[in-house]
Amino acid sequence: MYHRINDDVGQKLQDLTVGVSNFENQLIYYKDKFQILKLDEDWISLKKTGVVITFDDGYADNILNALPLLEKHEIPATIFVTTLNINKENEFWWDRLVFDYSSCNEIFYLPNKKDKNLKSDSIYKEIVEKLNNFSNDEKEKWFLEFEKVNHLMFFPRKEYRSLTNLELQLLSKHPLISIGIHTHNHYPLGSLTYEQQKQELLRSLKKLNELEINPTKYLSLPHGSYNIETFNIIKELNLSGALLANNYYSSNRNKVSKKINRILIPNIKDKILAQYLKHYDF
């Protein structure tokens, strides 16, 4: 599981970015050690352990930086797109939070609270959990207030933008790339009602349909979050399955069960990459 492929790796508060040269090093390793598969092909007749490459969210660098390397090494991938930010300059809220939190002083203020706060892992996690439960409008209001009380200047950065309509259409026609569903707003589905979850998927599918994109029938779960209603909707919409974010290997049994595990790959290479993946051997 990947997100961004970019040499602007940003701050170390999250491991969502892999540098371009490290990504190529990883692709070379996969091609040497594993059998490269497409997400929707047969996983049964393998000569050795298989690898499927996926990207979440729909960052523009997937076409600018990742695609040329996937083409060079003839490796297929599925890109799961959050349709909210398509063709917009907006950053995803987690990227904006990393920027704001990294930019503010060691002692800072939270919106609507008079007490000062000292930076720590625990308070950062509290902020993430709080924002996770906000609507996008509530998040925007929170960010504007946070930036105001901490005297921060934030402008969307081109390195963090999402795909444009044209870029997404080009990717959808590429023989190595399939486009997957990643909802519209990127809300954690496990915290939503049946109807709210269904609307998230239908809005996403409607947007892709408007762009004349026929996505693969797999859903990548935002934040890896789901509940029993999620899989009722997957069945109702005749989807092939959901991809988790749980750092564990998958087998054909997972695929048949419609719950596919994934391993998040950090910005590592060579022996460290080999040791990292060995942890997931089975």
PDB file of C-alpha atoms in Angstrom:
ATOM      1  CA  MET A   1       0.000   0.000   0.000  1.00  0.00           C
ATOM      2  CA  TYR A   2       1.324   3.388  -1.085  1.00  0.00           C
ATOM      3  CA  HIS A   3       0.053   6.964  -1.039  1.00  0.00           C
ATOM      4  CA  ARG A   4       2.520   9.605  -2.280  1.00  0.00           C
ATOM      5  CA  ILE A   5       5.627   9.010  -4.415  1.00  0.00           C
ATOM      6  CA  ASN A   6       7.537  12.246  -4.046  1.00  0.00           C
ATOM      7  CA  ASP A   7      10.970  13.519  -3.049  1.00  0.00           C
ATOM      8  CA  ASP A   8       9.191  16.130  -0.939  1.00  0.00           C
ATOM      9  CA  VAL A   9       8.746  13.658   1.898  1.00  0.00           C
ATOM     10  CA  GLY A  10       7.600  16.320   4.352  1.00  0.00           C
ATOM     11  CA  GLN A  11       7.612  15.876   8.107  1.00  0.00           C
ATOM     12  CA  LYS A  12       7.989  12.582   9.966  1.00  0.00           C
ATOM     13  CA  LEU A  13       4.604  12.633  11.670  1.00  0.00           C
ATOM     14  CA  GLN A  14       3.286  10.092   9.195  1.00  0.00           C
ATOM     15  CA  ASP A  15       4.792   7.607   6.736  1.00  0.00           C
ATOM     16  CA  LEU A  16       2.660   8.279   3.676  1.00  0.00           C
ATOM     17  CA  THR A  17       5.423   9.349   1.285  1.00  0.00           C
ATOM     18  CA  VAL A  18       8.085   7.261  -0.441  1.00  0.00           C
ATOM     19  CA  GLY A  19      10.922   9.012  -2.283  1.00  0.00           C
ATOM     20  CA  VAL A  20      11.163   8.478  -6.042  1.00  0.00           C
ATOM     21  CA  SER A  21      14.508   6.625  -6.028  1.00  0.00           C
ATOM     22  CA  ASN A  22      13.450   4.476  -3.082  1.00  0.00           C
ATOM     23  CA  PHE A  23      10.227   3.593  -4.898  1.00  0.00           C
ATOM     24  CA  GLU A  24      12.175   2.407  -7.934  1.00  0.00           C
ATOM     25  CA  ASN A  25      14.482   0.409  -5.676  1.00  0.00           C
ATOM     26  CA  GLN A  26      11.397  -1.243  -4.169  1.00  0.00           C
ATOM     27  CA  LEU A  27       9.916  -2.052  -7.582  1.00  0.00           C
ATOM     28  CA  ILE A  28      13.171  -3.704  -8.654  1.00  0.00           C
ATOM     29  CA  TYR A  29      13.151  -5.777  -5.457  1.00  0.00           C
ATOM     30  CA  TYR A  30       9.525  -6.863  -5.989  1.00  0.00           C
ATOM     31  CA  LYS A  31      10.183  -7.904  -9.564  1.00  0.00           C
ATOM     32  CA  ASP A  32      13.202  -9.951  -8.519  1.00  0.00           C
ATOM     33  CA  LYS A  33      11.692 -11.660  -5.480  1.00  0.00           C
ATOM     34  CA  PHE A  34       7.948 -11.937  -6.158  1.00  0.00           C
ATOM     35  CA  GLN A  35       5.362 -12.624  -8.808  1.00  0.00           C
ATOM     36  CA  ILE A  36       3.691  -9.317  -9.704  1.00  0.00           C
ATOM     37  CA  LEU A  37      -0.092  -9.553  -9.946  1.00  0.00           C
ATOM     38  CA  LYS A  38      -3.000  -7.323 -10.810  1.00  0.00           C
ATOM     39  CA  LEU A  39      -5.587  -6.904  -8.083  1.00  0.00           C
ATOM     40  CA  ASP A  40      -8.418  -8.465 -10.059  1.00  0.00           C
ATOM     41  CA  GLU A  41      -6.576 -11.436 -11.585  1.00  0.00           C
ATOM     42  CA  ASP A  42      -6.332 -15.031 -10.374  1.00  0.00           C
ATOM     43  CA  TRP A  43      -4.302 -15.419  -7.170  1.00  0.00           C
ATOM     44  CA  ILE A  44      -4.379 -19.208  -7.061  1.00  0.00           C
ATOM     45  CA  SER A  45      -1.855 -20.394  -9.665  1.00  0.00           C
ATOM     46  CA  LEU A  46       1.257 -18.756  -8.237  1.00  0.00           C
ATOM     47  CA  LYS A  47       4.788 -19.995  -8.823  1.00  0.00           C
ATOM     48  CA  LYS A  48       6.020 -17.897  -5.880  1.00  0.00           C
ATOM     49  CA  THR A  49       4.706 -15.332  -3.423  1.00  0.00           C
ATOM     50  CA  GLY A  50       2.708 -12.646  -5.208  1.00  0.00           C
ATOM     51  CA  VAL A  51       2.666  -8.880  -4.816  1.00  0.00           C
ATOM     52  CA  VAL A  52      -0.114  -6.449  -5.737  1.00  0.00           C
ATOM     53  CA  ILE A  53       0.694  -2.709  -5.836  1.00  0.00           C
ATOM     54  CA  THR A  54      -1.963  -0.251  -4.661  1.00  0.00           C
ATOM     55  CA  PHE A  55      -2.102   3.493  -4.067  1.00  0.00           C
ATOM     56  CA  ASP A  56      -4.638   5.287  -1.893  1.00  0.00           C
ATOM     57  CA  ASP A  57      -6.181   8.766  -2.159  1.00  0.00           C
ATOM     58  CA  GLY A  58      -5.299   9.821  -5.708  1.00  0.00           C
ATOM     59  CA  TYR A  59      -2.305  12.132  -5.388  1.00  0.00           C
ATOM     60  CA  ALA A  60      -1.093  13.759  -8.618  1.00  0.00           C
ATOM     61  CA  ASP A  61       2.392  12.355  -8.106  1.00  0.00           C
ATOM     62  CA  ASN A  62       0.951   8.919  -8.828  1.00  0.00           C
ATOM     63  CA  ILE A  63       0.926   9.880 -12.511  1.00  0.00           C
ATOM     64  CA  LEU A  64       3.862  12.307 -12.408  1.00  0.00           C
ATOM     65  CA  ASN A  65       6.363  10.212 -10.438  1.00  0.00           C
ATOM     66  CA  ALA A  66       5.053   6.669  -9.951  1.00  0.00           C
ATOM     67  CA  LEU A  67       3.680   5.906 -13.407  1.00  0.00           C
ATOM     68  CA  PRO A  68       6.962   6.401 -15.328  1.00  0.00           C
ATOM     69  CA  LEU A  69       8.640   3.877 -13.021  1.00  0.00           C
ATOM     70  CA  LEU A  70       5.755   1.422 -13.228  1.00  0.00           C
ATOM     71  CA  GLU A  71       6.035   1.687 -17.027  1.00  0.00           C
ATOM     72  CA  LYS A  72       9.816   1.273 -16.952  1.00  0.00           C
ATOM     73  CA  HIS A  73       9.575  -1.948 -14.963  1.00  0.00           C
ATOM     74  CA  GLU A  74       6.262  -3.092 -16.501  1.00  0.00           C
ATOM     75  CA  ILE A  75       4.469  -3.355 -13.164  1.00  0.00           C
ATOM     76  CA  PRO A  76       0.679  -2.919 -12.841  1.00  0.00           C
ATOM     77  CA  ALA A  77      -1.025  -1.026 -10.025  1.00  0.00           C
ATOM     78  CA  THR A  78      -4.434   0.039  -8.763  1.00  0.00           C
ATOM     79  CA  ILE A  79      -5.011   3.652  -7.709  1.00  0.00           C
ATOM     80  CA  PHE A  80      -7.880   4.182  -5.281  1.00  0.00           C
ATOM     81  CA  VAL A  81      -9.205   7.703  -5.692  1.00  0.00           C
ATOM     82  CA  THR A  82     -10.961   9.950  -3.180  1.00  0.00           C
ATOM     83  CA  THR A  83     -13.235  11.911  -5.508  1.00  0.00           C
ATOM     84  CA  LEU A  84     -13.656  14.974  -3.245  1.00  0.00           C
ATOM     85  CA  ASN A  85     -10.345  16.560  -4.250  1.00  0.00           C
ATOM     86  CA  ILE A  86     -10.244  15.632  -7.933  1.00  0.00           C
ATOM     87  CA  ASN A  87      -9.390  18.691 -10.042  1.00  0.00           C
ATOM     88  CA  LYS A  88      -8.960  20.903  -6.957  1.00  0.00           C
ATOM     89  CA  GLU A  89      -5.948  22.523  -5.311  1.00  0.00           C
ATOM     90  CA  ASN A  90      -7.062  21.495  -1.823  1.00  0.00           C
ATOM     91  CA  GLU A  91      -4.769  19.331   0.268  1.00  0.00           C
ATOM     92  CA  PHE A  92      -6.058  16.388   2.224  1.00  0.00           C
ATOM     93  CA  TRP A  93      -6.666  17.345   5.835  1.00  0.00           C
ATOM     94  CA  TRP A  94      -3.977  15.023   7.229  1.00  0.00           C
ATOM     95  CA  ASP A  95      -1.308  16.699   5.086  1.00  0.00           C
ATOM     96  CA  ARG A  96      -2.483  20.131   6.179  1.00  0.00           C
ATOM     97  CA  LEU A  97      -2.396  19.008   9.808  1.00  0.00           C
ATOM     98  CA  VAL A  98       1.189  17.776   9.493  1.00  0.00           C
ATOM     99  CA  PHE A  99       2.194  21.139   8.030  1.00  0.00           C
ATOM    100  CA  ASP A 100       0.365  23.187  10.665  1.00  0.00           C
ATOM    101  CA  TYR A 101       1.457  21.087  13.601  1.00  0.00           C
ATOM    102  CA  SER A 102       5.078  21.046  12.437  1.00  0.00           C
ATOM    103  CA  SER A 103       5.003  24.817  11.860  1.00  0.00           C
ATOM    104  CA  CYS A 104       3.515  25.913  15.175  1.00  0.00           C
ATOM    105  CA  ASN A 105       5.568  26.580  18.306  1.00  0.00           C
ATOM    106  CA  GLU A 106       6.384  23.888  20.850  1.00  0.00           C
ATOM    107  CA  ILE A 107       3.792  25.545  23.052  1.00  0.00           C
ATOM    108  CA  PHE A 108       0.623  26.197  21.072  1.00  0.00           C
ATOM    109  CA  TYR A 109      -3.120  26.795  21.290  1.00  0.00           C
ATOM    110  CA  LEU A 110      -6.052  24.661  20.227  1.00  0.00           C
ATOM    111  CA  PRO A 111      -9.237  26.248  18.828  1.00  0.00           C
ATOM    112  CA  ASN A 112     -11.715  27.485  21.426  1.00  0.00           C
ATOM    113  CA  LYS A 113      -9.413  26.660  24.340  1.00  0.00           C
ATOM    114  CA  LYS A 114      -7.494  29.139  26.466  1.00  0.00           C
ATOM    115  CA  ASP A 115      -4.962  26.688  27.885  1.00  0.00           C
ATOM    116  CA  LYS A 116      -1.583  26.305  26.209  1.00  0.00           C
ATOM    117  CA  ASN A 117      -0.484  22.882  24.972  1.00  0.00           C
ATOM    118  CA  LEU A 118       2.945  21.304  24.756  1.00  0.00           C
ATOM    119  CA  LYS A 119       3.691  19.246  21.662  1.00  0.00           C
ATOM    120  CA  SER A 120       3.661  15.485  22.256  1.00  0.00           C
ATOM    121  CA  ASP A 121       2.761  12.289  20.443  1.00  0.00           C
ATOM    122  CA  SER A 122      -0.318  11.889  22.601  1.00  0.00           C
ATOM    123  CA  ILE A 123      -1.778  15.325  21.899  1.00  0.00           C
ATOM    124  CA  TYR A 124      -1.124  14.925  18.168  1.00  0.00           C
ATOM    125  CA  LYS A 125      -3.027  11.630  18.221  1.00  0.00           C
ATOM    126  CA  GLU A 126      -5.863  13.330  20.109  1.00  0.00           C
ATOM    127  CA  ILE A 127      -6.089  15.984  17.394  1.00  0.00           C
ATOM    128  CA  VAL A 128      -6.130  13.332  14.648  1.00  0.00           C
ATOM    129  CA  GLU A 129      -8.901  11.388  16.415  1.00  0.00           C
ATOM    130  CA  LYS A 130     -10.916  14.567  16.884  1.00  0.00           C
ATOM    131  CA  LEU A 131     -10.625  15.615  13.243  1.00  0.00           C
ATOM    132  CA  ASN A 132     -11.424  12.102  12.059  1.00  0.00           C
ATOM    133  CA  ASN A 133     -14.905  12.515  13.491  1.00  0.00           C
ATOM    134  CA  PHE A 134     -15.510  15.941  11.932  1.00  0.00           C
ATOM    135  CA  SER A 135     -17.265  16.641   8.662  1.00  0.00           C
ATOM    136  CA  ASN A 136     -15.111  18.350   6.048  1.00  0.00           C
ATOM    137  CA  ASP A 137     -16.804  21.680   6.777  1.00  0.00           C
ATOM    138  CA  GLU A 138     -16.047  21.260  10.477  1.00  0.00           C
ATOM    139  CA  LYS A 139     -12.437  20.389   9.661  1.00  0.00           C
ATOM    140  CA  GLU A 140     -12.044  23.534   7.568  1.00  0.00           C
ATOM    141  CA  LYS A 141     -13.426  25.680  10.374  1.00  0.00           C
ATOM    142  CA  TRP A 142     -11.067  24.016  12.873  1.00  0.00           C
ATOM    143  CA  PHE A 143      -8.027  24.562  10.645  1.00  0.00           C
ATOM    144  CA  LEU A 144      -8.801  28.222  10.032  1.00  0.00           C
ATOM    145  CA  GLU A 145      -9.102  28.825  13.764  1.00  0.00           C
ATOM    146  CA  PHE A 146      -5.995  26.779  14.585  1.00  0.00           C
ATOM    147  CA  GLU A 147      -3.963  28.732  12.055  1.00  0.00           C
ATOM    148  CA  LYS A 148      -5.338  32.008  13.336  1.00  0.00           C
ATOM    149  CA  VAL A 149      -4.590  31.467  17.039  1.00  0.00           C
ATOM    150  CA  ASN A 150      -1.119  30.097  16.271  1.00  0.00           C
ATOM    151  CA  HIS A 151      -0.268  32.754  13.647  1.00  0.00           C
ATOM    152  CA  LEU A 152       0.252  30.267  10.815  1.00  0.00           C
ATOM    153  CA  MET A 153       0.089  30.934   7.101  1.00  0.00           C
ATOM    154  CA  PHE A 154      -1.083  27.938   5.093  1.00  0.00           C
ATOM    155  CA  PHE A 155      -1.411  27.735   1.314  1.00  0.00           C
ATOM    156  CA  PRO A 156      -2.085  24.497  -0.599  1.00  0.00           C
ATOM    157  CA  ARG A 157       1.151  23.029  -1.922  1.00  0.00           C
ATOM    158  CA  LYS A 158       1.340  21.669  -5.469  1.00  0.00           C
ATOM    159  CA  GLU A 159       3.370  18.671  -4.231  1.00  0.00           C
ATOM    160  CA  TYR A 160       0.309  17.513  -2.287  1.00  0.00           C
ATOM    161  CA  ARG A 161      -2.427  18.121  -4.832  1.00  0.00           C
ATOM    162  CA  SER A 162      -4.752  15.446  -6.147  1.00  0.00           C
ATOM    163  CA  LEU A 163      -5.166  14.266  -9.718  1.00  0.00           C
ATOM    164  CA  THR A 164      -6.940  16.478 -12.236  1.00  0.00           C
ATOM    165  CA  ASN A 165      -9.841  15.233 -14.327  1.00  0.00           C
ATOM    166  CA  LEU A 166      -7.561  14.811 -17.342  1.00  0.00           C
ATOM    167  CA  GLU A 167      -4.830  13.022 -15.378  1.00  0.00           C
ATOM    168  CA  LEU A 168      -7.361  10.608 -13.925  1.00  0.00           C
ATOM    169  CA  GLN A 169      -8.861   9.934 -17.349  1.00  0.00           C
ATOM    170  CA  LEU A 170      -5.401   9.254 -18.787  1.00  0.00           C
ATOM    171  CA  LEU A 171      -4.623   6.836 -15.963  1.00  0.00           C
ATOM    172  CA  SER A 172      -7.919   5.012 -16.431  1.00  0.00           C
ATOM    173  CA  LYS A 173      -6.974   4.259 -20.062  1.00  0.00           C
ATOM    174  CA  HIS A 174      -3.461   3.081 -19.245  1.00  0.00           C
ATOM    175  CA  PRO A 175      -2.906  -0.693 -19.686  1.00  0.00           C
ATOM    176  CA  LEU A 176      -0.966  -0.989 -16.402  1.00  0.00           C
ATOM    177  CA  ILE A 177      -3.363   1.032 -14.247  1.00  0.00           C
ATOM    178  CA  SER A 178      -6.796   0.374 -12.819  1.00  0.00           C
ATOM    179  CA  ILE A 179      -8.806   2.943 -10.869  1.00  0.00           C
ATOM    180  CA  GLY A 180     -10.423   1.872  -7.605  1.00  0.00           C
ATOM    181  CA  ILE A 181     -13.062   3.301  -5.264  1.00  0.00           C
ATOM    182  CA  HIS A 182     -11.967   5.204  -2.150  1.00  0.00           C
ATOM    183  CA  THR A 183     -15.261   7.003  -1.322  1.00  0.00           C
ATOM    184  CA  HIS A 184     -15.985  10.698  -1.842  1.00  0.00           C
ATOM    185  CA  ASN A 185     -15.145  12.437   1.446  1.00  0.00           C
ATOM    186  CA  HIS A 186     -12.644   9.942   2.892  1.00  0.00           C
ATOM    187  CA  TYR A 187     -14.672   9.584   6.090  1.00  0.00           C
ATOM    188  CA  PRO A 188     -14.033   6.497   8.263  1.00  0.00           C
ATOM    189  CA  LEU A 189     -16.897   4.262   7.168  1.00  0.00           C
ATOM    190  CA  GLY A 190     -17.023   2.408  10.474  1.00  0.00           C
ATOM    191  CA  SER A 191     -18.378   5.552  12.160  1.00  0.00           C
ATOM    192  CA  LEU A 192     -21.152   6.113   9.592  1.00  0.00           C
ATOM    193  CA  THR A 193     -24.672   4.736   9.263  1.00  0.00           C
ATOM    194  CA  TYR A 194     -25.700   2.388   6.485  1.00  0.00           C
ATOM    195  CA  GLU A 195     -27.230   5.224   4.472  1.00  0.00           C
ATOM    196  CA  GLN A 196     -24.266   7.551   4.993  1.00  0.00           C
ATOM    197  CA  GLN A 197     -21.844   4.872   3.843  1.00  0.00           C
ATOM    198  CA  LYS A 198     -23.934   4.051   0.811  1.00  0.00           C
ATOM    199  CA  GLN A 199     -24.068   7.725  -0.187  1.00  0.00           C
ATOM    200  CA  GLU A 200     -20.275   7.959   0.148  1.00  0.00           C
ATOM    201  CA  LEU A 201     -19.822   5.155  -2.364  1.00  0.00           C
ATOM    202  CA  LEU A 202     -22.580   6.313  -4.701  1.00  0.00           C
ATOM    203  CA  ARG A 203     -21.224   9.883  -4.814  1.00  0.00           C
ATOM    204  CA  SER A 204     -17.787   8.522  -5.617  1.00  0.00           C
ATOM    205  CA  LEU A 205     -19.132   6.239  -8.357  1.00  0.00           C
ATOM    206  CA  LYS A 206     -21.222   9.076  -9.799  1.00  0.00           C
ATOM    207  CA  LYS A 207     -18.166  11.340 -10.072  1.00  0.00           C
ATOM    208  CA  LEU A 208     -16.117   8.614 -11.766  1.00  0.00           C
ATOM    209  CA  ASN A 209     -19.018   7.897 -14.108  1.00  0.00           C
ATOM    210  CA  GLU A 210     -19.210  11.590 -15.053  1.00  0.00           C
ATOM    211  CA  LEU A 211     -15.540  11.352 -16.065  1.00  0.00           C
ATOM    212  CA  GLU A 212     -16.338   8.202 -18.073  1.00  0.00           C
ATOM    213  CA  ILE A 213     -14.136   6.094 -15.817  1.00  0.00           C
ATOM    214  CA  ASN A 214     -15.105   2.498 -15.189  1.00  0.00           C
ATOM    215  CA  PRO A 215     -13.477   1.606 -11.849  1.00  0.00           C
ATOM    216  CA  THR A 216     -12.434  -1.821 -10.699  1.00  0.00           C
ATOM    217  CA  LYS A 217     -14.987  -3.339  -8.331  1.00  0.00           C
ATOM    218  CA  TYR A 218     -12.833  -2.993  -5.251  1.00  0.00           C
ATOM    219  CA  LEU A 219     -13.192  -0.491  -2.418  1.00  0.00           C
ATOM    220  CA  SER A 220     -10.192   0.718  -0.443  1.00  0.00           C
ATOM    221  CA  LEU A 221     -11.441   1.563   3.055  1.00  0.00           C
ATOM    222  CA  PRO A 222     -10.503   5.100   4.193  1.00  0.00           C
ATOM    223  CA  HIS A 223      -8.451   4.778   7.388  1.00  0.00           C
ATOM    224  CA  GLY A 224      -9.099   1.027   7.121  1.00  0.00           C
ATOM    225  CA  SER A 225     -12.411   1.666   8.901  1.00  0.00           C
ATOM    226  CA  TYR A 226     -15.542  -0.457   8.422  1.00  0.00           C
ATOM    227  CA  ASN A 227     -18.460  -2.111  10.201  1.00  0.00           C
ATOM    228  CA  ILE A 228     -20.974  -4.819   9.325  1.00  0.00           C
ATOM    229  CA  GLU A 229     -22.992  -2.370   7.228  1.00  0.00           C
ATOM    230  CA  THR A 230     -19.956  -1.723   5.031  1.00  0.00           C
ATOM    231  CA  PHE A 231     -19.952  -5.304   3.796  1.00  0.00           C
ATOM    232  CA  ASN A 232     -23.731  -5.313   3.382  1.00  0.00           C
ATOM    233  CA  ILE A 233     -23.291  -2.371   0.996  1.00  0.00           C
ATOM    234  CA  ILE A 234     -20.389  -4.052  -0.776  1.00  0.00           C
ATOM    235  CA  LYS A 235     -22.669  -7.023  -1.418  1.00  0.00           C
ATOM    236  CA  GLU A 236     -25.571  -4.809  -2.453  1.00  0.00           C
ATOM    237  CA  LEU A 237     -23.446  -2.864  -4.957  1.00  0.00           C
ATOM    238  CA  ASN A 238     -21.918  -6.110  -6.259  1.00  0.00           C
ATOM    239  CA  LEU A 239     -18.371  -5.077  -5.369  1.00  0.00           C
ATOM    240  CA  SER A 240     -15.613  -7.680  -5.345  1.00  0.00           C
ATOM    241  CA  GLY A 241     -14.196  -6.762  -1.948  1.00  0.00           C
ATOM    242  CA  ALA A 242     -12.610  -4.219   0.371  1.00  0.00           C
ATOM    243  CA  LEU A 243      -8.941  -3.490   0.954  1.00  0.00           C
ATOM    244  CA  LEU A 244      -7.893  -2.904   4.550  1.00  0.00           C
ATOM    245  CA  ALA A 245      -5.017  -0.908   6.048  1.00  0.00           C
ATOM    246  CA  ASN A 246      -3.886  -3.361   8.690  1.00  0.00           C
ATOM    247  CA  ASN A 247      -0.271  -4.267   7.858  1.00  0.00           C
ATOM    248  CA  TYR A 248      -0.753  -7.962   7.265  1.00  0.00           C
ATOM    249  CA  TYR A 249      -0.323 -10.255   4.256  1.00  0.00           C
ATOM    250  CA  SER A 250      -3.221 -11.594   2.202  1.00  0.00           C
ATOM    251  CA  SER A 251      -3.995 -14.958   0.669  1.00  0.00           C
ATOM    252  CA  ASN A 252      -6.599 -16.109  -1.821  1.00  0.00           C
ATOM    253  CA  ARG A 253      -8.740 -16.938   1.204  1.00  0.00           C
ATOM    254  CA  ASN A 254      -8.791 -13.233   2.078  1.00  0.00           C
ATOM    255  CA  LYS A 255      -9.772 -12.383  -1.468  1.00  0.00           C
ATOM    256  CA  VAL A 256     -12.669 -14.838  -1.416  1.00  0.00           C
ATOM    257  CA  SER A 257     -13.804 -13.440   1.961  1.00  0.00           C
ATOM    258  CA  LYS A 258     -13.830  -9.911   0.411  1.00  0.00           C
ATOM    259  CA  LYS A 259     -11.432  -8.627   3.108  1.00  0.00           C
ATOM    260  CA  ILE A 260      -7.975  -8.062   1.636  1.00  0.00           C
ATOM    261  CA  ASN A 261      -5.111  -7.199   3.965  1.00  0.00           C
ATOM    262  CA  ARG A 262      -2.382  -4.761   2.919  1.00  0.00           C
ATOM    263  CA  ILE A 263       1.096  -3.772   4.045  1.00  0.00           C
ATOM    264  CA  LEU A 264       2.006  -0.077   4.182  1.00  0.00           C
ATOM    265  CA  ILE A 265       5.444   0.410   2.634  1.00  0.00           C
ATOM    266  CA  PRO A 266       7.546   3.197   4.192  1.00  0.00           C
ATOM    267  CA  ASN A 267      10.404   5.194   2.665  1.00  0.00           C
ATOM    268  CA  ILE A 268      13.007   2.414   2.900  1.00  0.00           C
ATOM    269  CA  LYS A 269      15.161   0.333   0.549  1.00  0.00           C
ATOM    270  CA  ASP A 270      17.728  -2.475   0.191  1.00  0.00           C
ATOM    271  CA  LYS A 271      18.382  -4.547   3.340  1.00  0.00           C
ATOM    272  CA  ILE A 272      15.932  -2.553   5.433  1.00  0.00           C
ATOM    273  CA  LEU A 273      13.167  -3.230   2.891  1.00  0.00           C
ATOM    274  CA  ALA A 274      14.017  -6.939   2.821  1.00  0.00           C
ATOM    275  CA  GLN A 275      13.965  -7.138   6.628  1.00  0.00           C
ATOM    276  CA  TYR A 276      10.711  -5.193   6.761  1.00  0.00           C
ATOM    277  CA  LEU A 277       8.958  -7.529   4.332  1.00  0.00           C
ATOM    278  CA  LYS A 278      10.408 -10.639   5.944  1.00  0.00           C
ATOM    279  CA  HIS A 279       8.325  -9.765   8.999  1.00  0.00           C
ATOM    280  CA  TYR A 280       5.243 -10.580   6.894  1.00  0.00           C
ATOM    281  CA  ASP A 281       6.456 -13.901   5.478  1.00  0.00           C
ATOM    282  CA  PHE A 282       4.037 -16.776   5.915  1.00  0.00           C
TER     283      PHE A 282
END
